[in-house]
mmCIF file with all atom_site columns, C-alpha atoms in Angstrom:
data_model
loop_
_atom_site.group_PDB
_atom_site.id
_atom_site.type_symbol
_atom_site.label_atom_id
_atom_site.label_alt_id
_atom_site.label_comp_id
_atom_site.label_asym_id
_atom_site.label_entity_id
_atom_site.label_seq_id
_atom_site.pdbx_PDB_ins_code
_atom_site.Cartn_x
_atom_site.Cartn_y
_atom_site.Cartn_z
_atom_site.occupancy
_atom_site.B_iso_or_equiv
_atom_site.pdbx_formal_charge
_atom_site.auth_seq_id
_atom_site.auth_comp_id
_atom_site.auth_asym_id
_atom_site.auth_atom_id
_atom_site.pdbx_PDB_model_num
ATOM 1   C CA . MET W 1 1   ? -15.358 -35.337 18.597  1.00 40.00 ? 261 MET W CA 1
ATOM 2   C CA . ASN W 1 2   ? -16.889 -31.938 17.793  1.00 39.00 ? 262 ASN W CA 1
ATOM 3   C CA . SER W 1 3   ? -15.564 -29.738 15.038  1.00 38.00 ? 263 SER W CA 1
ATOM 4   C CA . TYR W 1 4   ? -15.645 -25.939 15.250  1.00 36.00 ? 264 TYR W CA 1
ATOM 5   C CA . PHE W 1 5   ? -14.969 -23.568 12.381  1.00 36.00 ? 265 PHE W CA 1
ATOM 6   C CA . PHE W 1 6   ? -14.206 -19.871 12.114  1.00 38.00 ? 266 PHE W CA 1
ATOM 7   C CA . GLY W 1 7   ? -13.472 -17.967 8.908   1.00 38.00 ? 267 GLY W CA 1
ATOM 8   C CA . LEU W 1 8   ? -12.499 -14.346 8.437   1.00 38.00 ? 268 LEU W CA 1
ATOM 9   C CA . LEU W 1 9   ? -12.108 -12.397 5.199   1.00 36.00 ? 269 LEU W CA 1
ATOM 10  C CA . LEU W 1 10  ? -9.095  -10.059 5.230   1.00 36.00 ? 270 LEU W CA 1
ATOM 11  C CA . CYS W 1 11  ? -8.024  -8.186  2.086   1.00 36.00 ? 271 CYS W CA 1
ATOM 12  C CA . GLY W 1 12  ? -9.441  -10.876 -0.172  1.00 36.00 ? 272 GLY W CA 1
ATOM 13  C CA . VAL W 1 13  ? -7.862  -13.772 1.759   1.00 33.00 ? 273 VAL W CA 1
ATOM 14  C CA . ILE W 1 14  ? -9.971  -16.107 3.867   1.00 33.00 ? 274 ILE W CA 1
ATOM 15  C CA . LEU W 1 15  ? -8.322  -17.050 7.144   1.00 34.00 ? 275 LEU W CA 1
ATOM 16  C CA . ILE W 1 16  ? -9.680  -20.261 8.617   1.00 34.00 ? 276 ILE W CA 1
ATOM 17  C CA . ALA W 1 17  ? -9.175  -21.705 12.069  1.00 37.00 ? 277 ALA W CA 1
ATOM 18  C CA . THR W 1 18  ? -10.608 -24.948 13.380  1.00 34.00 ? 278 THR W CA 1
ATOM 19  C CA . SER W 1 19  ? -10.778 -26.777 16.656  1.00 35.00 ? 279 SER W CA 1
ATOM 20  C CA . TRP W 1 20  ? -11.218 -30.539 16.606  1.00 35.00 ? 280 TRP W CA 1
ATOM 21  C CA . ALA W 1 21  ? -11.849 -31.040 20.286  1.00 39.00 ? 281 ALA W CA 1
ATOM 22  C CA . ASN W 1 22  ? -13.101 -28.584 22.827  1.00 38.00 ? 282 ASN W CA 1
ATOM 23  C CA . PRO W 1 23  ? -13.721 -24.926 21.808  1.00 38.00 ? 283 PRO W CA 1
ATOM 24  C CA . THR W 1 24  ? -11.979 -23.832 25.016  1.00 39.00 ? 284 THR W CA 1
ATOM 25  C CA . ASP W 1 25  ? -8.738  -25.567 23.976  1.00 36.00 ? 285 ASP W CA 1
ATOM 26  C CA . HIS W 1 26  ? -6.192  -22.750 24.381  1.00 35.00 ? 286 HIS W CA 1
ATOM 27  C CA . ASN W 1 27  ? -3.436  -24.615 22.530  1.00 33.00 ? 287 ASN W CA 1
ATOM 28  C CA . LEU W 1 28  ? -4.846  -23.301 19.253  1.00 31.00 ? 288 LEU W CA 1
ATOM 29  C CA . ALA W 1 29  ? -4.001  -19.920 17.780  1.00 31.00 ? 289 ALA W CA 1
ATOM 30  C CA . TYR W 1 30  ? -7.675  -19.322 17.005  1.00 31.00 ? 290 TYR W CA 1
ATOM 31  C CA . SER W 1 31  ? -10.935 -20.787 18.212  1.00 29.00 ? 291 SER W CA 1
ATOM 32  C CA . VAL W 1 32  ? -14.589 -20.015 17.643  1.00 29.00 ? 292 VAL W CA 1
ATOM 33  C CA . ILE W 1 33  ? -15.361 -16.400 18.489  1.00 28.00 ? 293 ILE W CA 1
ATOM 34  C CA . LYS W 1 34  ? -18.987 -15.906 19.455  1.00 30.00 ? 294 LYS W CA 1
ATOM 35  C CA . SER W 1 35  ? -18.682 -12.138 19.917  1.00 29.00 ? 295 SER W CA 1
ATOM 36  C CA . GLN W 1 36  ? -15.894 -9.593  19.811  1.00 30.00 ? 296 GLN W CA 1
ATOM 37  C CA . GLU W 1 37  ? -16.606 -8.628  23.424  1.00 33.00 ? 297 GLU W CA 1
ATOM 38  C CA . SER W 1 38  ? -15.731 -12.138 24.592  1.00 32.00 ? 298 SER W CA 1
ATOM 39  C CA . ILE W 1 39  ? -12.104 -11.730 23.443  1.00 30.00 ? 299 ILE W CA 1
ATOM 40  C CA . PRO W 1 40  ? -11.117 -8.063  23.758  1.00 33.00 ? 300 PRO W CA 1
ATOM 41  C CA . SER W 1 41  ? -7.514  -8.671  22.666  1.00 35.00 ? 301 SER W CA 1
ATOM 42  C CA . VAL W 1 42  ? -8.595  -9.668  19.145  1.00 35.00 ? 302 VAL W CA 1
ATOM 43  C CA . PRO W 1 43  ? -8.464  -6.585  16.874  1.00 37.00 ? 303 PRO W CA 1
ATOM 44  C CA . THR W 1 44  ? -11.752 -5.616  15.313  1.00 38.00 ? 304 THR W CA 1
ATOM 45  C CA . LEU W 1 45  ? -12.111 -5.133  11.580  1.00 43.00 ? 305 LEU W CA 1
ATOM 46  C CA . ASN W 1 46  ? -12.187 -1.371  12.120  1.00 45.00 ? 306 ASN W CA 1
ATOM 47  C CA . SER W 1 47  ? -8.908  -1.158  14.074  1.00 65.00 ? 307 SER W CA 1
ATOM 48  C CA . CYS W 1 48  ? -6.886  -1.684  10.873  1.00 74.00 ? 308 CYS W CA 1
ATOM 49  C CA . ASN W 1 49  ? -9.463  -1.007  8.145   1.00 64.00 ? 309 ASN W CA 1
ATOM 50  C CA . SER W 1 50  ? -9.204  -4.499  6.672   1.00 68.00 ? 310 SER W CA 1
ATOM 51  C CA . VAL W 1 51  ? -11.644 -3.927  3.836   1.00 78.00 ? 311 VAL W CA 1
ATOM 52  C CA . CYS W 1 52  ? -10.050 -2.104  0.904   1.00 81.00 ? 312 CYS W CA 1
ATOM 53  C CA . PRO W 1 53  ? -11.322 -1.377  -2.587  1.00 78.00 ? 313 PRO W CA 1
ATOM 54  C CA . ARG W 1 54  ? -9.961  -3.635  -5.305  1.00 73.00 ? 314 ARG W CA 1
ATOM 55  C CA . ASN W 1 55  ? -8.892  -0.702  -7.481  1.00 73.00 ? 315 ASN W CA 1
ATOM 56  C CA . LEU W 1 56  ? -5.402  -0.582  -8.934  1.00 73.00 ? 316 LEU W CA 1
ATOM 57  C CA . ASP W 1 57  ? -3.776  2.707   -7.978  1.00 79.00 ? 317 ASP W CA 1
ATOM 58  C CA . PRO W 1 58  ? -0.181  1.509   -7.481  1.00 82.00 ? 318 PRO W CA 1
ATOM 59  C CA . ILE W 1 59  ? 2.073   2.940   -4.850  1.00 87.00 ? 319 ILE W CA 1
ATOM 60  C CA . CYS W 1 60  ? 5.638   2.074   -3.896  1.00 91.00 ? 320 CYS W CA 1
ATOM 61  C CA . ALA W 1 61  ? 6.707   2.859   -0.347  1.00 93.00 ? 321 ALA W CA 1
ATOM 62  C CA . VAL W 1 62  ? 9.810   2.728   1.797   1.00 93.00 ? 322 VAL W CA 1
ATOM 63  C CA . ASP W 1 63  ? 9.826   1.819   5.499   1.00 93.00 ? 323 ASP W CA 1
ATOM 64  C CA . VAL W 1 64  ? 10.894  4.991   7.348   1.00 93.00 ? 324 VAL W CA 1
ATOM 65  C CA . ASP W 1 65  ? 12.769  2.893   9.937   1.00 92.00 ? 325 ASP W CA 1
ATOM 66  C CA . ASN W 1 66  ? 14.618  0.780   7.357   1.00 89.00 ? 326 ASN W CA 1
ATOM 67  C CA . ASP W 1 67  ? 15.206  2.450   3.986   1.00 84.00 ? 327 ASP W CA 1
ATOM 68  C CA . LYS W 1 68  ? 16.250  -0.902  2.479   1.00 86.00 ? 328 LYS W CA 1
ATOM 69  C CA . ASN W 1 69  ? 12.706  -2.200  3.059   1.00 89.00 ? 329 ASN W CA 1
ATOM 70  C CA . ILE W 1 70  ? 10.775  -1.128  -0.048  1.00 90.00 ? 330 ILE W CA 1
ATOM 71  C CA . LYS W 1 71  ? 7.357   -2.545  -0.867  1.00 90.00 ? 331 LYS W CA 1
ATOM 72  C CA . TYR W 1 72  ? 4.813   -2.333  -3.694  1.00 88.00 ? 332 TYR W CA 1
ATOM 73  C CA . PHE W 1 73  ? 1.122   -1.937  -2.841  1.00 88.00 ? 333 PHE W CA 1
ATOM 74  C CA . PRO W 1 74  ? -1.777  -2.098  -5.330  1.00 84.00 ? 334 PRO W CA 1
ATOM 75  C CA . ASN W 1 75  ? -3.343  0.960   -3.633  1.00 85.00 ? 335 ASN W CA 1
ATOM 76  C CA . THR W 1 76  ? -2.944  3.359   -0.700  1.00 88.00 ? 336 THR W CA 1
ATOM 77  C CA . CYS W 1 77  ? -5.573  1.641   1.435   1.00 88.00 ? 337 CYS W CA 1
ATOM 78  C CA . LEU W 1 78  ? -3.596  -1.614  1.379   1.00 88.00 ? 338 LEU W CA 1
ATOM 79  C CA . MET W 1 79  ? -0.434  0.317   2.291   1.00 91.00 ? 339 MET W CA 1
ATOM 80  C CA . GLU W 1 80  ? -2.214  1.911   5.268   1.00 90.00 ? 340 GLU W CA 1
ATOM 81  C CA . ASN W 1 81  ? -3.562  -1.472  6.399   1.00 90.00 ? 341 ASN W CA 1
ATOM 82  C CA . ASP W 1 82  ? -0.100  -3.009  6.227   1.00 89.00 ? 342 ASP W CA 1
ATOM 83  C CA . ALA W 1 83  ? 1.307   -0.106  8.243   1.00 91.00 ? 343 ALA W CA 1
ATOM 84  C CA . CYS W 1 84  ? -1.413  -0.527  10.856  1.00 90.00 ? 344 CYS W CA 1
ATOM 85  C CA . ARG W 1 85  ? -1.079  -4.298  11.151  1.00 87.00 ? 345 ARG W CA 1
ATOM 86  C CA . ARG W 1 86  ? 2.735   -4.312  11.261  1.00 87.00 ? 346 ARG W CA 1
ATOM 87  C CA . GLY W 1 87  ? 3.228   -1.089  13.208  1.00 89.00 ? 347 GLY W CA 1
ATOM 88  C CA . ARG W 1 88  ? 5.306   0.427   10.394  1.00 90.00 ? 348 ARG W CA 1
ATOM 89  C CA . VAL W 1 89  ? 5.332   3.827   8.776   1.00 93.00 ? 349 VAL W CA 1
ATOM 90  C CA . TRP W 1 90  ? 5.485   3.665   4.978   1.00 94.00 ? 350 TRP W CA 1
ATOM 91  C CA . LYS W 1 91  ? 6.610   6.709   2.983   1.00 92.00 ? 351 LYS W CA 1
ATOM 92  C CA . PRO W 1 92  ? 5.611   6.759   -0.705  1.00 90.00 ? 352 PRO W CA 1
ATOM 93  C CA . THR W 1 93  ? 8.514   6.762   -3.144  1.00 89.00 ? 353 THR W CA 1
ATOM 94  C CA . GLN W 1 94  ? 8.909   6.509   -6.923  1.00 86.00 ? 354 GLN W CA 1
ATOM 95  C CA . LEU W 1 95  ? 7.272   3.465   -8.491  1.00 83.00 ? 355 LEU W CA 1
ATOM 96  C CA . LEU W 1 96  ? 10.526  2.577   -10.223 1.00 80.00 ? 356 LEU W CA 1
ATOM 97  C CA . GLN W 1 97  ? 11.853  1.521   -6.808  1.00 84.00 ? 357 GLN W CA 1
ATOM 98  C CA . CYS W 1 98  ? 9.336   -1.359  -6.982  1.00 84.00 ? 358 CYS W CA 1
ATOM 99  C CA . ALA W 1 99  ? 9.768   -2.122  -10.692 1.00 77.00 ? 359 ALA W CA 1
ATOM 100 C CA . ALA W 1 100 ? 10.275  -5.853  -10.099 1.00 74.00 ? 360 ALA W CA 1
ATOM 101 C CA . ASP W 1 101 ? 6.859   -6.084  -8.392  1.00 75.00 ? 361 ASP W CA 1
ATOM 102 C CA . ILE W 1 102 ? 4.886   -4.096  -10.984 1.00 71.00 ? 362 ILE W CA 1
ATOM 103 C CA . ASP W 1 103 ? 2.745   -5.985  -13.472 1.00 70.00 ? 363 ASP W CA 1
ATOM 104 C CA . PRO W 1 104 ? 5.072   -6.903  -16.384 1.00 74.00 ? 364 PRO W CA 1
ATOM 105 C CA . GLY W 1 105 ? 2.596   -5.671  -19.014 1.00 70.00 ? 365 GLY W CA 1
ATOM 106 C CA . LEU W 1 106 ? 2.437   -2.241  -17.434 1.00 71.00 ? 366 LEU W CA 1
ATOM 107 C CA . ARG W 1 107 ? 6.148   -2.161  -16.640 1.00 74.00 ? 367 ARG W CA 1
ATOM 108 C CA . ASP W 1 108 ? 7.263   -3.192  -20.132 1.00 79.00 ? 368 ASP W CA 1
ATOM 109 C CA . GLY W 1 109 ? 5.116   -0.489  -21.735 1.00 82.00 ? 369 GLY W CA 1
ATOM 110 C CA . CYS W 1 110 ? 6.446   2.267   -19.465 1.00 84.00 ? 370 CYS W CA 1
ATOM 111 C CA . VAL W 1 111 ? 10.017  1.571   -18.379 1.00 80.00 ? 371 VAL W CA 1
ATOM 112 C CA . HIS W 1 112 ? 12.793  2.777   -20.663 1.00 81.00 ? 372 HIS W CA 1
ATOM 113 C CA . ALA W 1 113 ? 16.276  4.269   -20.391 1.00 80.00 ? 373 ALA W CA 1
ATOM 114 C CA . CYS W 1 114 ? 16.499  7.910   -19.353 1.00 85.00 ? 374 CYS W CA 1
ATOM 115 C CA . PRO W 1 115 ? 19.414  10.355  -19.431 1.00 86.00 ? 375 PRO W CA 1
ATOM 116 C CA . PHE W 1 116 ? 21.111  11.243  -16.151 1.00 85.00 ? 376 PHE W CA 1
ATOM 117 C CA . ASN W 1 117 ? 20.707  15.010  -16.553 1.00 89.00 ? 377 ASN W CA 1
ATOM 118 C CA . TYR W 1 118 ? 19.095  16.877  -13.669 1.00 89.00 ? 378 TYR W CA 1
ATOM 119 C CA . ASP W 1 119 ? 16.333  19.138  -14.909 1.00 93.00 ? 379 ASP W CA 1
ATOM 120 C CA . PRO W 1 120 ? 13.721  18.602  -12.182 1.00 93.00 ? 380 PRO W CA 1
ATOM 121 C CA . ILE W 1 121 ? 10.000  18.362  -12.738 1.00 94.00 ? 381 ILE W CA 1
ATOM 122 C CA . CYS W 1 122 ? 7.665   18.991  -9.808  1.00 94.00 ? 382 CYS W CA 1
ATOM 123 C CA . ALA W 1 123 ? 4.392   17.078  -9.846  1.00 94.00 ? 383 ALA W CA 1
ATOM 124 C CA . ARG W 1 124 ? 1.497   16.149  -7.600  1.00 93.00 ? 384 ARG W CA 1
ATOM 125 C CA . THR W 1 125 ? -0.986  13.317  -7.409  1.00 88.00 ? 385 THR W CA 1
ATOM 126 C CA . THR W 1 126 ? -3.812  12.276  -5.138  1.00 85.00 ? 386 THR W CA 1
ATOM 127 C CA . LYS W 1 127 ? -4.565  8.798   -3.885  1.00 79.00 ? 387 LYS W CA 1
ATOM 128 C CA . ASN W 1 128 ? -7.604  7.504   -2.052  1.00 75.00 ? 388 ASN W CA 1
ATOM 129 C CA . GLY W 1 129 ? -6.704  6.028   1.301   1.00 71.00 ? 389 GLY W CA 1
ATOM 130 C CA . ALA W 1 130 ? -8.591  4.190   3.986   1.00 66.00 ? 390 ALA W CA 1
ATOM 131 C CA . GLU W 1 131 ? -11.985 5.425   5.112   1.00 68.00 ? 391 GLU W CA 1
ATOM 132 C CA . GLY W 1 132 ? -12.354 7.702   2.088   1.00 72.00 ? 392 GLY W CA 1
ATOM 133 C CA . LYS W 1 133 ? -9.403  9.953   2.981   1.00 79.00 ? 393 LYS W CA 1
ATOM 134 C CA . VAL W 1 134 ? -7.680  11.579  0.020   1.00 83.00 ? 394 VAL W CA 1
ATOM 135 C CA . HIS W 1 135 ? -3.915  12.018  0.272   1.00 82.00 ? 395 HIS W CA 1
ATOM 136 C CA . GLU W 1 136 ? -1.961  14.485  -1.855  1.00 87.00 ? 396 GLU W CA 1
ATOM 137 C CA . TYR W 1 137 ? 1.638   13.727  -2.757  1.00 85.00 ? 397 TYR W CA 1
ATOM 138 C CA . ILE W 1 138 ? 4.064   16.271  -4.224  1.00 88.00 ? 398 ILE W CA 1
ATOM 139 C CA . GLN W 1 139 ? 7.335   14.986  -5.598  1.00 87.00 ? 399 GLN W CA 1
ATOM 140 C CA . ASN W 1 140 ? 10.404  15.961  -7.611  1.00 88.00 ? 400 ASN W CA 1
ATOM 141 C CA . PHE W 1 141 ? 11.361  13.897  -10.651 1.00 89.00 ? 401 PHE W CA 1
ATOM 142 C CA . ALA W 1 142 ? 14.949  14.133  -11.945 1.00 89.00 ? 402 ALA W CA 1
ATOM 143 C CA . ASN W 1 143 ? 13.926  15.119  -15.490 1.00 92.00 ? 403 ASN W CA 1
ATOM 144 C CA . ARG W 1 144 ? 11.127  14.963  -18.067 1.00 94.00 ? 404 ARG W CA 1
ATOM 145 C CA . CYS W 1 145 ? 11.989  11.390  -19.090 1.00 92.00 ? 405 CYS W CA 1
ATOM 146 C CA . VAL W 1 146 ? 11.761  10.078  -15.502 1.00 89.00 ? 406 VAL W CA 1
ATOM 147 C CA . PHE W 1 147 ? 8.533   12.029  -14.946 1.00 92.00 ? 407 PHE W CA 1
ATOM 148 C CA . ASP W 1 148 ? 6.973   10.568  -18.111 1.00 92.00 ? 408 ASP W CA 1
ATOM 149 C CA . MET W 1 149 ? 7.978   7.050   -17.086 1.00 89.00 ? 409 MET W CA 1
ATOM 150 C CA . GLU W 1 150 ? 6.579   7.413   -13.541 1.00 87.00 ? 410 GLU W CA 1
ATOM 151 C CA . ASN W 1 151 ? 3.421   9.006   -14.919 1.00 88.00 ? 411 ASN W CA 1
ATOM 152 C CA . CYS W 1 152 ? 2.980   6.070   -17.294 1.00 88.00 ? 412 CYS W CA 1
ATOM 153 C CA . LEU W 1 153 ? 3.392   3.591   -14.409 1.00 83.00 ? 413 LEU W CA 1
ATOM 154 C CA . ALA W 1 154 ? 0.812   5.577   -12.432 1.00 83.00 ? 414 ALA W CA 1
ATOM 155 C CA . SER W 1 155 ? -1.620  5.574   -15.385 1.00 82.00 ? 415 SER W CA 1
ATOM 156 C CA . GLY W 1 156 ? -1.264  9.320   -15.955 1.00 84.00 ? 416 GLY W CA 1
ATOM 157 C CA . LYS W 1 157 ? -2.192  10.396  -12.425 1.00 86.00 ? 417 LYS W CA 1
ATOM 158 C CA . TRP W 1 158 ? 0.755   12.766  -11.892 1.00 90.00 ? 418 TRP W CA 1
ATOM 159 C CA . ILE W 1 159 ? 0.134   16.426  -12.780 1.00 93.00 ? 419 ILE W CA 1
ATOM 160 C CA . GLU W 1 160 ? 3.032   18.794  -13.360 1.00 95.00 ? 420 GLU W CA 1
ATOM 161 C CA . VAL W 1 161 ? 2.952   21.797  -11.007 1.00 95.00 ? 421 VAL W CA 1
ATOM 162 C CA . ARG W 1 162 ? 5.110   24.871  -10.361 1.00 93.00 ? 422 ARG W CA 1
ATOM 163 C CA . GLY W 1 163 ? 8.610   24.009  -9.151  1.00 90.00 ? 423 GLY W CA 1
ATOM 164 C CA . GLU W 1 164 ? 8.233   26.171  -6.066  1.00 91.00 ? 424 GLU W CA 1
ATOM 165 C CA . MET W 1 165 ? 5.732   23.608  -4.694  1.00 89.00 ? 425 MET W CA 1
ATOM 166 C CA . CYS W 1 166 ? 8.690   21.178  -4.456  1.00 88.00 ? 426 CYS W CA 1
ATOM 167 C CA . GLY W 1 167 ? 11.097  23.800  -3.160  1.00 87.00 ? 427 GLY W CA 1
ATOM 168 C CA . LEU W 1 168 ? 12.654  24.358  -6.593  1.00 83.00 ? 428 LEU W CA 1
ATOM 169 C CA . ASP W 1 169 ? 13.725  27.800  -7.760  1.00 78.00 ? 429 ASP W CA 1
ATOM 170 C CA . GLU W 1 170 ? 11.798  28.983  -10.803 1.00 63.00 ? 430 GLU W CA 1
ATOM 171 C CA . ASP W 1 171 ? 14.077  30.084  -13.642 1.00 56.00 ? 431 ASP W CA 1
#
């Protein structure tokens, strides 16, 4: 009995498939792939940029089709890969939405009670996405306390900007 092996590295996880009989056995989910041209239905590594940097640049996103589906990603590239692989559109939201998934050391040093007053702060940040693309995000924060907390969770990457950039009237 011949043994065939195929391994693929995706986002730091090795996927392994084996065939213990004939490599043409179609009962298996995967078999040995000699070239990508031989099986055109298998996505290539470039179709959903599967290789992402291992940097921590946290982002919390909400599924635009299901606002109850909120997910934490270590960086924008991993968010874009997930969107590509699952056919979803993720919209970045405040990191506090993903507080349960954030590293406890970081979370415990940043998260604290804030007043409920509305005195909005407009801020922007940039995040590196797939294939070297840089994305700019502009967002309103309810007040200075919430802004400081989100900025702490984002390791100081938010920069306060003029309110008019967020559609706020300047007083």
